[in-house]
Amino acid sequence: MSLSIKVYNSSAEAVKDLALAASIFGVKPSNELLHQALVASQANSRQVLAHTKIRSEVSGSGKKPWKQKGTGRARAGSSRSPIWIGGGVTFGPRKDRNFKLKINQRMKQKALFMALSDKVGSKALVVLDKLSFSEYKTKKFAAMLSALEKKVLNNERRDILIVNDIKDQKTTYSGRNLKGVKMINLSNINLLDVLNYKNLLLTENAVKILTERYNKEKK
């Protein structure tokens, strides 16, 4: 199956057609695989923040509060006991918990291909001939996106992931403060970001690098 897509310039004008590899941009979706890969991606990016102190970690004296017998009160061995106010917590969340999930590398790649293929099928993928700015201009970046959204995507609300093939500080700084826009480098492309954003913008060179990289791995 042959796939092709229009390549646009910064003025949203079609300049040529680009052939897409069916093995990357024409993969049939599998809800089960996508769900498994997505859950693994979310779990592996999860930060363990909740942490409670056990009785050995809370501050307080180790001295026995009062003698064992003869006071009329319940016996107590430590003020750091979980049943005391200010004492340790029993069975609370700990920072050493591990939420990591393993997934086969081939399955992870195929799930990404499915997400990319879905963008092609839903006409939510835009290929730009190049993405580079000679100066810091957020206004110019926003005008470029507005032109693409109006002529190509027909968007009502901006929601786009931009993947550039080069690390260009001026381009990154020009677009990073725009609402509904996320910019990442090609080396950081991942399933979670592709699924989180309605539209995807790739540079022409990024498409070629992706094709060469994954077709090379299959050989």
PDB file of C-alpha atoms in Angstrom:
ATOM      1  CA  MET A   1       0.000   0.000   0.000  1.00  0.00           C
ATOM      2  CA  SER A   2       1.406   3.354  -1.042  1.00  0.00           C
ATOM      3  CA  LEU A   3       0.824   6.404   1.106  1.00  0.00           C
ATOM      4  CA  SER A   4       1.585  10.007   0.356  1.00  0.00           C
ATOM      5  CA  ILE A   5       1.002  13.339   2.041  1.00  0.00           C
ATOM      6  CA  LYS A   6       1.306  16.984   1.076  1.00  0.00           C
ATOM      7  CA  VAL A   7       4.326  18.936   2.281  1.00  0.00           C
ATOM      8  CA  TYR A   8       3.595  22.545   3.228  1.00  0.00           C
ATOM      9  CA  ASN A   9       5.722  25.616   3.705  1.00  0.00           C
ATOM     10  CA  SER A  10       5.403  28.187   6.504  1.00  0.00           C
ATOM     11  CA  SER A  11       2.686  30.000   4.510  1.00  0.00           C
ATOM     12  CA  ALA A  12       0.519  26.832   4.438  1.00  0.00           C
ATOM     13  CA  GLU A  13       1.088  26.369   0.708  1.00  0.00           C
ATOM     14  CA  ALA A  14       1.516  22.833  -0.645  1.00  0.00           C
ATOM     15  CA  VAL A  15       4.934  22.527  -2.255  1.00  0.00           C
ATOM     16  CA  LYS A  16       5.160  18.812  -3.061  1.00  0.00           C
ATOM     17  CA  ASP A  17       4.047  15.283  -2.199  1.00  0.00           C
ATOM     18  CA  LEU A  18       5.952  13.033   0.180  1.00  0.00           C
ATOM     19  CA  ALA A  19       5.746   9.236   0.164  1.00  0.00           C
ATOM     20  CA  LEU A  20       5.088   7.682   3.582  1.00  0.00           C
ATOM     21  CA  ALA A  21       6.242   4.236   4.640  1.00  0.00           C
ATOM     22  CA  ALA A  22       3.213   1.980   5.151  1.00  0.00           C
ATOM     23  CA  SER A  23       5.119   0.075   7.845  1.00  0.00           C
ATOM     24  CA  ILE A  24       5.133   3.235   9.997  1.00  0.00           C
ATOM     25  CA  PHE A  25       2.243   5.421   8.830  1.00  0.00           C
ATOM     26  CA  GLY A  26      -0.158   2.749   7.583  1.00  0.00           C
ATOM     27  CA  VAL A  27      -0.403   0.313  10.501  1.00  0.00           C
ATOM     28  CA  LYS A  28      -3.813  -1.051  11.499  1.00  0.00           C
ATOM     29  CA  PRO A  29      -4.754  -0.149  15.082  1.00  0.00           C
ATOM     30  CA  SER A  30      -5.062  -2.622  17.941  1.00  0.00           C
ATOM     31  CA  ASN A  31      -6.897  -1.223  20.962  1.00  0.00           C
ATOM     32  CA  GLU A  32      -5.404  -3.866  23.248  1.00  0.00           C
ATOM     33  CA  LEU A  33      -1.808  -3.089  22.280  1.00  0.00           C
ATOM     34  CA  LEU A  34      -2.363   0.668  22.425  1.00  0.00           C
ATOM     35  CA  HIS A  35      -3.887   0.369  25.889  1.00  0.00           C
ATOM     36  CA  GLN A  36      -1.040  -1.821  27.154  1.00  0.00           C
ATOM     37  CA  ALA A  37       1.625   0.530  25.789  1.00  0.00           C
ATOM     38  CA  LEU A  38      -0.161   3.619  27.108  1.00  0.00           C
ATOM     39  CA  VAL A  39      -0.559   2.207  30.620  1.00  0.00           C
ATOM     40  CA  ALA A  40       3.116   1.196  30.660  1.00  0.00           C
ATOM     41  CA  SER A  41       4.175   4.661  29.464  1.00  0.00           C
ATOM     42  CA  GLN A  42       2.099   6.393  32.128  1.00  0.00           C
ATOM     43  CA  ALA A  43       3.331   4.060  34.863  1.00  0.00           C
ATOM     44  CA  ASN A  44       6.991   4.489  33.895  1.00  0.00           C
ATOM     45  CA  SER A  45       6.697   8.276  33.922  1.00  0.00           C
ATOM     46  CA  ARG A  46       4.940   8.306  37.305  1.00  0.00           C
ATOM     47  CA  GLN A  47       6.719  10.038  40.171  1.00  0.00           C
ATOM     48  CA  VAL A  48       6.411   8.568  43.653  1.00  0.00           C
ATOM     49  CA  LEU A  49       5.700  11.599  45.834  1.00  0.00           C
ATOM     50  CA  ALA A  50       3.528  10.362  48.716  1.00  0.00           C
ATOM     51  CA  HIS A  51       5.651   9.218  51.640  1.00  0.00           C
ATOM     52  CA  THR A  52       4.738   8.718  55.287  1.00  0.00           C
ATOM     53  CA  LYS A  53       7.119   8.173  58.184  1.00  0.00           C
ATOM     54  CA  ILE A  54       7.090   4.998  60.218  1.00  0.00           C
ATOM     55  CA  ARG A  55       7.713   5.002  63.990  1.00  0.00           C
ATOM     56  CA  SER A  56      11.488   4.760  63.563  1.00  0.00           C
ATOM     57  CA  GLU A  57      11.554   7.920  61.423  1.00  0.00           C
ATOM     58  CA  VAL A  58       9.354  10.377  63.351  1.00  0.00           C
ATOM     59  CA  SER A  59      10.949  12.718  65.844  1.00  0.00           C
ATOM     60  CA  GLY A  60      10.566  11.976  69.526  1.00  0.00           C
ATOM     61  CA  SER A  61      12.285  10.436  72.487  1.00  0.00           C
ATOM     62  CA  GLY A  62      12.885   6.736  72.812  1.00  0.00           C
ATOM     63  CA  LYS A  63      12.189   6.916  76.514  1.00  0.00           C
ATOM     64  CA  LYS A  64       9.244   5.004  77.929  1.00  0.00           C
ATOM     65  CA  PRO A  65       6.550   7.648  78.702  1.00  0.00           C
ATOM     66  CA  TRP A  66       5.704   6.173  82.138  1.00  0.00           C
ATOM     67  CA  LYS A  67       6.317   3.018  84.079  1.00  0.00           C
ATOM     68  CA  GLN A  68       4.602  -0.149  83.003  1.00  0.00           C
ATOM     69  CA  LYS A  69       2.412  -0.663  86.065  1.00  0.00           C
ATOM     70  CA  GLY A  70       0.856   1.286  88.900  1.00  0.00           C
ATOM     71  CA  THR A  71      -0.245   4.465  87.117  1.00  0.00           C
ATOM     72  CA  GLY A  72      -3.766   3.372  86.154  1.00  0.00           C
ATOM     73  CA  ARG A  73      -3.091   4.257  82.550  1.00  0.00           C
ATOM     74  CA  ALA A  74      -2.693   1.962  79.582  1.00  0.00           C
ATOM     75  CA  ARG A  75       0.832   0.735  79.144  1.00  0.00           C
ATOM     76  CA  ALA A  76       2.918   2.609  76.581  1.00  0.00           C
ATOM     77  CA  GLY A  77       6.401   1.941  75.313  1.00  0.00           C
ATOM     78  CA  SER A  78       7.050   4.927  73.059  1.00  0.00           C
ATOM     79  CA  SER A  79       5.549   8.294  72.164  1.00  0.00           C
ATOM     80  CA  ARG A  80       6.326   7.441  68.541  1.00  0.00           C
ATOM     81  CA  SER A  81       3.790   4.614  68.521  1.00  0.00           C
ATOM     82  CA  PRO A  82       1.273   4.736  65.622  1.00  0.00           C
ATOM     83  CA  ILE A  83      -1.614   4.982  68.090  1.00  0.00           C
ATOM     84  CA  TRP A  84      -0.239   8.239  69.507  1.00  0.00           C
ATOM     85  CA  ILE A  85      -0.811  11.675  67.951  1.00  0.00           C
ATOM     86  CA  GLY A  86       2.418  12.624  66.182  1.00  0.00           C
ATOM     87  CA  GLY A  87       3.526   9.010  66.028  1.00  0.00           C
ATOM     88  CA  GLY A  88       4.445   6.974  62.980  1.00  0.00           C
ATOM     89  CA  VAL A  89       1.958   5.876  60.340  1.00  0.00           C
ATOM     90  CA  THR A  90       1.029   2.230  59.889  1.00  0.00           C
ATOM     91  CA  PHE A  91       0.828   0.911  56.320  1.00  0.00           C
ATOM     92  CA  GLY A  92       1.050   4.403  54.796  1.00  0.00           C
ATOM     93  CA  PRO A  93       2.383   5.133  51.286  1.00  0.00           C
ATOM     94  CA  ARG A  94       6.165   4.900  50.952  1.00  0.00           C
ATOM     95  CA  LYS A  95       8.552   6.465  48.430  1.00  0.00           C
ATOM     96  CA  ASP A  96      10.230   3.153  47.659  1.00  0.00           C
ATOM     97  CA  ARG A  97       7.162   1.838  45.810  1.00  0.00           C
ATOM     98  CA  ASN A  98       7.842   0.712  42.249  1.00  0.00           C
ATOM     99  CA  PHE A  99       5.210   1.362  39.586  1.00  0.00           C
ATOM    100  CA  LYS A 100       7.418   0.428  36.624  1.00  0.00           C
ATOM    101  CA  LEU A 101       5.928  -1.823  33.955  1.00  0.00           C
ATOM    102  CA  LYS A 102       7.864  -3.705  31.318  1.00  0.00           C
ATOM    103  CA  ILE A 103       6.804  -3.827  27.688  1.00  0.00           C
ATOM    104  CA  ASN A 104       8.514  -5.395  24.723  1.00  0.00           C
ATOM    105  CA  GLN A 105      10.416  -2.862  22.577  1.00  0.00           C
ATOM    106  CA  ARG A 106       8.769  -4.103  19.380  1.00  0.00           C
ATOM    107  CA  MET A 107       5.324  -3.709  20.939  1.00  0.00           C
ATOM    108  CA  LYS A 108       6.191  -0.206  22.101  1.00  0.00           C
ATOM    109  CA  GLN A 109       7.326   0.748  18.593  1.00  0.00           C
ATOM    110  CA  LYS A 110       4.248  -0.735  16.954  1.00  0.00           C
ATOM    111  CA  ALA A 111       1.976   1.198  19.315  1.00  0.00           C
ATOM    112  CA  LEU A 112       3.747   4.411  18.269  1.00  0.00           C
ATOM    113  CA  PHE A 113       3.290   3.475  14.608  1.00  0.00           C
ATOM    114  CA  MET A 114      -0.430   2.944  15.243  1.00  0.00           C
ATOM    115  CA  ALA A 115      -0.718   6.390  16.791  1.00  0.00           C
ATOM    116  CA  LEU A 116       1.126   7.965  13.841  1.00  0.00           C
ATOM    117  CA  SER A 117      -1.045   6.029  11.385  1.00  0.00           C
ATOM    118  CA  ASP A 118      -4.170   7.277  13.138  1.00  0.00           C
ATOM    119  CA  LYS A 119      -3.006  10.871  12.646  1.00  0.00           C
ATOM    120  CA  VAL A 120      -2.596  10.206   8.929  1.00  0.00           C
ATOM    121  CA  GLY A 121      -6.001   8.514   8.674  1.00  0.00           C
ATOM    122  CA  SER A 122      -7.804  11.310  10.527  1.00  0.00           C
ATOM    123  CA  LYS A 123      -5.958  14.006   8.540  1.00  0.00           C
ATOM    124  CA  ALA A 124      -4.426  15.358  11.723  1.00  0.00           C
ATOM    125  CA  LEU A 125      -0.829  15.119  10.493  1.00  0.00           C
ATOM    126  CA  VAL A 126       0.893  18.096   8.873  1.00  0.00           C
ATOM    127  CA  VAL A 127       4.312  17.827   7.254  1.00  0.00           C
ATOM    128  CA  LEU A 128       6.316  21.051   7.041  1.00  0.00           C
ATOM    129  CA  ASP A 129       9.217  21.458   4.623  1.00  0.00           C
ATOM    130  CA  LYS A 130      11.344  22.976   7.419  1.00  0.00           C
ATOM    131  CA  LEU A 131      10.907  24.576  10.819  1.00  0.00           C
ATOM    132  CA  SER A 132      13.578  27.140  11.545  1.00  0.00           C
ATOM    133  CA  PHE A 133      13.552  30.787  12.630  1.00  0.00           C
ATOM    134  CA  SER A 134      16.364  33.292  12.265  1.00  0.00           C
ATOM    135  CA  GLU A 135      15.076  35.373  15.193  1.00  0.00           C
ATOM    136  CA  TYR A 136      13.004  35.046  18.353  1.00  0.00           C
ATOM    137  CA  LYS A 137       9.480  35.756  17.064  1.00  0.00           C
ATOM    138  CA  THR A 138       6.507  34.214  18.850  1.00  0.00           C
ATOM    139  CA  LYS A 139       4.134  36.315  16.745  1.00  0.00           C
ATOM    140  CA  LYS A 140       5.623  34.903  13.543  1.00  0.00           C
ATOM    141  CA  PHE A 141       5.385  31.358  14.908  1.00  0.00           C
ATOM    142  CA  ALA A 142       1.732  31.880  15.872  1.00  0.00           C
ATOM    143  CA  ALA A 143       0.941  33.282  12.403  1.00  0.00           C
ATOM    144  CA  MET A 144       2.449  30.173  10.787  1.00  0.00           C
ATOM    145  CA  LEU A 145       0.323  27.865  12.955  1.00  0.00           C
ATOM    146  CA  SER A 146      -2.815  29.911  12.323  1.00  0.00           C
ATOM    147  CA  ALA A 147      -2.299  29.610   8.554  1.00  0.00           C
ATOM    148  CA  LEU A 148      -1.828  25.823   8.795  1.00  0.00           C
ATOM    149  CA  GLU A 149      -4.863  25.424  11.053  1.00  0.00           C
ATOM    150  CA  LYS A 150      -7.078  27.482   8.769  1.00  0.00           C
ATOM    151  CA  LYS A 151      -6.033  26.017   5.413  1.00  0.00           C
ATOM    152  CA  VAL A 152      -5.024  22.462   6.328  1.00  0.00           C
ATOM    153  CA  LEU A 153      -6.396  21.320   9.682  1.00  0.00           C
ATOM    154  CA  ASN A 154      -9.622  23.348   9.987  1.00  0.00           C
ATOM    155  CA  ASN A 155      -9.205  23.616  13.742  1.00  0.00           C
ATOM    156  CA  GLU A 156     -11.422  25.506  16.134  1.00  0.00           C
ATOM    157  CA  ARG A 157      -9.072  25.118  19.092  1.00  0.00           C
ATOM    158  CA  ARG A 158      -5.291  24.874  19.001  1.00  0.00           C
ATOM    159  CA  ASP A 159      -4.078  21.476  20.168  1.00  0.00           C
ATOM    160  CA  ILE A 160      -0.886  20.456  18.395  1.00  0.00           C
ATOM    161  CA  LEU A 161       2.329  18.551  19.039  1.00  0.00           C
ATOM    162  CA  ILE A 162       5.309  19.811  17.032  1.00  0.00           C
ATOM    163  CA  VAL A 163       8.244  17.487  16.390  1.00  0.00           C
ATOM    164  CA  ASN A 164      11.368  19.105  14.971  1.00  0.00           C
ATOM    165  CA  ASP A 165      14.347  17.210  13.608  1.00  0.00           C
ATOM    166  CA  ILE A 166      16.903  19.791  14.793  1.00  0.00           C
ATOM    167  CA  LYS A 167      17.570  21.490  18.113  1.00  0.00           C
ATOM    168  CA  ASP A 168      16.983  25.140  17.272  1.00  0.00           C
ATOM    169  CA  GLN A 169      16.833  27.448  20.275  1.00  0.00           C
ATOM    170  CA  LYS A 170      15.233  30.342  18.404  1.00  0.00           C
ATOM    171  CA  THR A 171      12.460  28.118  17.075  1.00  0.00           C
ATOM    172  CA  THR A 172      11.882  26.508  20.465  1.00  0.00           C
ATOM    173  CA  TYR A 173      11.750  29.827  22.296  1.00  0.00           C
ATOM    174  CA  SER A 174       9.440  31.314  19.669  1.00  0.00           C
ATOM    175  CA  GLY A 175       6.804  28.629  20.125  1.00  0.00           C
ATOM    176  CA  ARG A 176       7.114  27.397  23.694  1.00  0.00           C
ATOM    177  CA  ASN A 177       4.754  29.984  25.246  1.00  0.00           C
ATOM    178  CA  LEU A 178       1.884  29.443  22.810  1.00  0.00           C
ATOM    179  CA  LYS A 179      -1.234  27.931  24.364  1.00  0.00           C
ATOM    180  CA  GLY A 180      -2.134  24.458  23.124  1.00  0.00           C
ATOM    181  CA  VAL A 181       1.328  23.859  21.668  1.00  0.00           C
ATOM    182  CA  LYS A 182       4.043  21.460  22.754  1.00  0.00           C
ATOM    183  CA  MET A 183       7.406  21.236  21.001  1.00  0.00           C
ATOM    184  CA  ILE A 184       9.727  18.253  21.297  1.00  0.00           C
ATOM    185  CA  ASN A 185      12.798  17.026  19.485  1.00  0.00           C
ATOM    186  CA  LEU A 186      12.534  13.992  17.228  1.00  0.00           C
ATOM    187  CA  SER A 187      14.649  11.917  19.624  1.00  0.00           C
ATOM    188  CA  ASN A 188      11.976  12.446  22.309  1.00  0.00           C
ATOM    189  CA  ILE A 189       8.920  11.417  20.293  1.00  0.00           C
ATOM    190  CA  ASN A 190       6.710   9.114  22.347  1.00  0.00           C
ATOM    191  CA  LEU A 191       3.286   7.480  22.372  1.00  0.00           C
ATOM    192  CA  LEU A 192       1.920   9.511  25.283  1.00  0.00           C
ATOM    193  CA  ASP A 193       2.515  12.897  23.628  1.00  0.00           C
ATOM    194  CA  VAL A 194       1.222  11.745  20.233  1.00  0.00           C
ATOM    195  CA  LEU A 195      -2.031  10.537  21.797  1.00  0.00           C
ATOM    196  CA  ASN A 196      -2.432  13.548  24.089  1.00  0.00           C
ATOM    197  CA  TYR A 197      -2.555  16.055  21.241  1.00  0.00           C
ATOM    198  CA  LYS A 198      -5.199  16.118  18.516  1.00  0.00           C
ATOM    199  CA  ASN A 199      -2.835  17.255  15.761  1.00  0.00           C
ATOM    200  CA  LEU A 200       0.754  16.424  14.929  1.00  0.00           C
ATOM    201  CA  LEU A 201       3.258  18.514  12.972  1.00  0.00           C
ATOM    202  CA  LEU A 202       6.405  16.865  11.638  1.00  0.00           C
ATOM    203  CA  THR A 203       9.141  18.350   9.511  1.00  0.00           C
ATOM    204  CA  GLU A 204       9.879  16.641   6.204  1.00  0.00           C
ATOM    205  CA  ASN A 205      13.317  15.639   7.436  1.00  0.00           C
ATOM    206  CA  ALA A 206      11.809  14.187  10.623  1.00  0.00           C
ATOM    207  CA  VAL A 207       9.611  11.878   8.531  1.00  0.00           C
ATOM    208  CA  LYS A 208      12.649  10.729   6.534  1.00  0.00           C
ATOM    209  CA  ILE A 209      14.721  10.125   9.682  1.00  0.00           C
ATOM    210  CA  LEU A 210      11.905   8.116  11.285  1.00  0.00           C
ATOM    211  CA  THR A 211      11.555   6.012   8.146  1.00  0.00           C
ATOM    212  CA  GLU A 212      15.292   5.336   7.886  1.00  0.00           C
ATOM    213  CA  ARG A 213      15.654   4.593  11.597  1.00  0.00           C
ATOM    214  CA  TYR A 214      12.877   2.027  11.907  1.00  0.00           C
ATOM    215  CA  ASN A 215      13.307   0.417   8.507  1.00  0.00           C
ATOM    216  CA  LYS A 216      16.983  -0.060   9.342  1.00  0.00           C
ATOM    217  CA  GLU A 217      16.069  -1.833  12.590  1.00  0.00           C
ATOM    218  CA  LYS A 218      13.857  -4.307  10.726  1.00  0.00           C
ATOM    219  CA  LYS A 219      16.684  -5.438   8.422  1.00  0.00           C
TER     220      LYS A 219
END
